Amino acid sequence: LQVLLSAGTDTSALTTEWALALLLRNPTALSKTRAELDCHIGTRRLITETDLPNLPYLRSVIKEALRLHPVAALIPAHESNEDCTIEGFHVPKGVMLLVNLWAINRDPSLWDEAEEFRPERWEGGEGMKGKQGKVFFFGMGRRGCPGEGLAMRVMGLALGALIQSFELDADGVGVEVDLAEGSGGLLMPMAKPLRMFCKKREVVDQLGLGM
Ligand code: HEM
């Protein structure tokens, strides 16, 4: 249980924070996310889990946050269990393998405009150039993250509910959102934690949240 809590809490929270920061730096994407929420859910209730399949843009925003700022930037150590050759490199049995997910996620040979926050790249498919490979923001194989499904739902609900309920604004705090990456031990948080103003949207009164 302790492993599930420690592996599941900061990863989801930090990725949600990165996604909000990216949206604040990209107001058009923020408006598009809100328009999708208002169009599919309306303004009389809050997002629920069953809405998520109908919110492709929201999911794309989360994927872009996972791509540009993977909080597990170096996938935890694996070990090769037999000799093999990858792209001409000989990897002997028993070697410790650290996969640099951050570098793969920004590799211009795999992604168009790799450094750009562009949720639209995920529309209708894989996001990568051509069909070069599979994304593995949550690792892969037998030791892949067992919390992927839960994480995508929790982040979608948190982000969706915040965007439905508040006008989000970074300018009010007097500084532009700084996307510098910090080091937090195993994970990669924002160097400067996100600060923003949340102003209640008028629709919140209709949601009956008592705010
Ligand atoms: C944004 C959220 C998350 C990200 C980016 C993430 C990412 C990862 C990655 C990259 C791994 C290593 C996979 C590998 O070695 O191939 C991993 C492992 C793991 N994750 Fe997650 N994770 C997230 C959320 C969660 C949640 C919500 C839970 C559980 C509630 C969880 C539980 C675990 C556990 C137990 C492992 C170890 C699996 C093993 O070694 O067999 N994670 N995660």
PDB file of C-alpha atoms and ligand atoms in Angstrom, residues 3-4 7-8 11-12 15 66 71-72 75-76 78 137-140 142-147 150-151 155, ligand 1:
ATOM      1  CA  VAL A   3       4.358   1.810  -2.619  1.00  0.00           C
ATOM      2  CA  LEU A   4       1.020   2.580  -4.295  1.00  0.00           C
ATOM      3  CA  ALA A   7       4.204   6.080  -6.555  1.00  0.00           C
ATOM      4  CA  GLY A   8       0.702   7.398  -7.186  1.00  0.00           C
ATOM      5  CA  THR A  11       3.391  11.724  -9.994  1.00  0.00           C
ATOM      6  CA  SER A  12      -0.256  12.613 -10.666  1.00  0.00           C
ATOM      7  CA  THR A  15       1.782  16.243 -13.877  1.00  0.00           C
ATOM      8  CA  LEU A  66       3.394  13.968 -19.885  1.00  0.00           C
ATOM      9  CA  VAL A  71       7.818  13.580 -13.994  1.00  0.00           C
ATOM     10  CA  ALA A  72       9.483  10.155 -14.172  1.00  0.00           C
ATOM     11  CA  ILE A  75      12.449   5.445 -16.045  1.00  0.00           C
ATOM     12  CA  PRO A  76      13.455   3.553 -12.878  1.00  0.00           C
ATOM     13  CA  HIS A  78      15.750  -2.103 -15.312  1.00  0.00           C
ATOM     14  CA  PHE A 137       4.992   7.736 -20.588  1.00  0.00           C
ATOM     15  CA  PHE A 138       4.217   5.082 -17.979  1.00  0.00           C
ATOM     16  CA  GLY A 139       6.995   2.664 -18.875  1.00  0.00           C
ATOM     17  CA  MET A 140       6.055  -0.563 -20.602  1.00  0.00           C
ATOM     18  CA  ARG A 142       5.505  -6.356 -17.179  1.00  0.00           C
ATOM     19  CA  ARG A 143       7.001  -3.702 -14.906  1.00  0.00           C
ATOM     20  CA  GLY A 144       5.061  -0.875 -16.541  1.00  0.00           C
ATOM     21  CA  CYS A 145       3.095   1.451 -14.285  1.00  0.00           C
ATOM     22  CA  PRO A 146       0.011  -0.330 -12.906  1.00  0.00           C
ATOM     23  CA  GLY A 147      -1.526   3.065 -12.073  1.00  0.00           C
ATOM     24  CA  LEU A 150      -6.139   5.559 -12.522  1.00  0.00           C
ATOM     25  CA  ALA A 151      -3.663   8.411 -13.109  1.00  0.00           C
ATOM     26  CA  MET A 155      -5.689  13.991 -13.683  1.00  0.00           C
TER      27      MET A 155
HETATM   28  C1  HEM B   1       1.151  10.812 -13.892  1.00  0.00           C
HETATM   29  C2  HEM B   1       1.142   9.758 -13.104  1.00  0.00           C
HETATM   30  C3  HEM B   1       2.149   8.634 -13.154  1.00  0.00           C
HETATM   31  C4  HEM B   1       3.283   8.495 -13.917  1.00  0.00           C
HETATM   32  C5  HEM B   1       3.875   9.486 -14.926  1.00  0.00           C
HETATM   33  C6  HEM B   1       3.855   7.197 -13.580  1.00  0.00           C
HETATM   34  C7  HEM B   1       5.004   6.695 -14.185  1.00  0.00           C
HETATM   35  C8  HEM B   1       5.554   5.468 -13.838  1.00  0.00           C
HETATM   36  C9  HEM B   1       6.719   4.903 -14.482  1.00  0.00           C
HETATM   37  C10 HEM B   1       7.490   5.538 -15.634  1.00  0.00           C
HETATM   38  C11 HEM B   1       6.971   3.723 -13.863  1.00  0.00           C
HETATM   39  C12 HEM B   1       8.120   2.769 -14.195  1.00  0.00           C
HETATM   40  C13 HEM B   1       7.677   1.750 -15.223  1.00  0.00           C
HETATM   41  C14 HEM B   1       8.785   0.901 -15.740  1.00  0.00           C
HETATM   42  O1  HEM B   1       9.717   0.613 -14.968  1.00  0.00           O
HETATM   43  O2  HEM B   1       8.749   0.487 -16.905  1.00  0.00           O
HETATM   44  C15 HEM B   1       5.979   3.539 -12.835  1.00  0.00           C
HETATM   45  C16 HEM B   1       5.935   2.455 -11.977  1.00  0.00           C
HETATM   46  C17 HEM B   1       4.987   2.293 -10.982  1.00  0.00           C
HETATM   47  N1  HEM B   1       3.884   3.082 -10.756  1.00  0.00           N
HETATM   48 FE1  HEM B   1       3.426   4.783 -11.763  1.00  0.00          FE
HETATM   49  N2  HEM B   1       3.083   6.593 -12.641  1.00  0.00           N
HETATM   50  C18 HEM B   1       2.018   7.426 -12.354  1.00  0.00           C
HETATM   51  C19 HEM B   1       0.962   7.176 -11.483  1.00  0.00           C
HETATM   52  C20 HEM B   1       0.850   6.061 -10.694  1.00  0.00           C
HETATM   53  C21 HEM B   1      -0.301   5.750  -9.837  1.00  0.00           C
HETATM   54  C22 HEM B   1      -1.572   6.612  -9.738  1.00  0.00           C
HETATM   55  C23 HEM B   1       0.011   4.593  -9.184  1.00  0.00           C
HETATM   56  C24 HEM B   1      -0.799   3.799  -8.185  1.00  0.00           C
HETATM   57  C25 HEM B   1      -1.850   4.216  -7.532  1.00  0.00           C
HETATM   58  C26 HEM B   1       1.331   4.158  -9.621  1.00  0.00           C
HETATM   59  C27 HEM B   1       1.999   3.044  -9.172  1.00  0.00           C
HETATM   60  C28 HEM B   1       3.175   2.563  -9.694  1.00  0.00           C
HETATM   61  C29 HEM B   1       3.873   1.373  -9.189  1.00  0.00           C
HETATM   62  C30 HEM B   1       3.436   0.490  -8.012  1.00  0.00           C
HETATM   63  C31 HEM B   1       5.002   1.201 -10.000  1.00  0.00           C
HETATM   64  C32 HEM B   1       6.061   0.099  -9.914  1.00  0.00           C
HETATM   65  C33 HEM B   1       5.666  -1.057 -10.820  1.00  0.00           C
HETATM   66  C34 HEM B   1       6.707  -2.178 -10.796  1.00  0.00           C
HETATM   67  O3  HEM B   1       7.881  -1.900 -10.560  1.00  0.00           O
HETATM   68  O4  HEM B   1       6.339  -3.321 -11.053  1.00  0.00           O
HETATM   69  N3  HEM B   1       1.794   5.065 -10.543  1.00  0.00           N
HETATM   70  N4  HEM B   1       5.097   4.612 -12.853  1.00  0.00           N
END
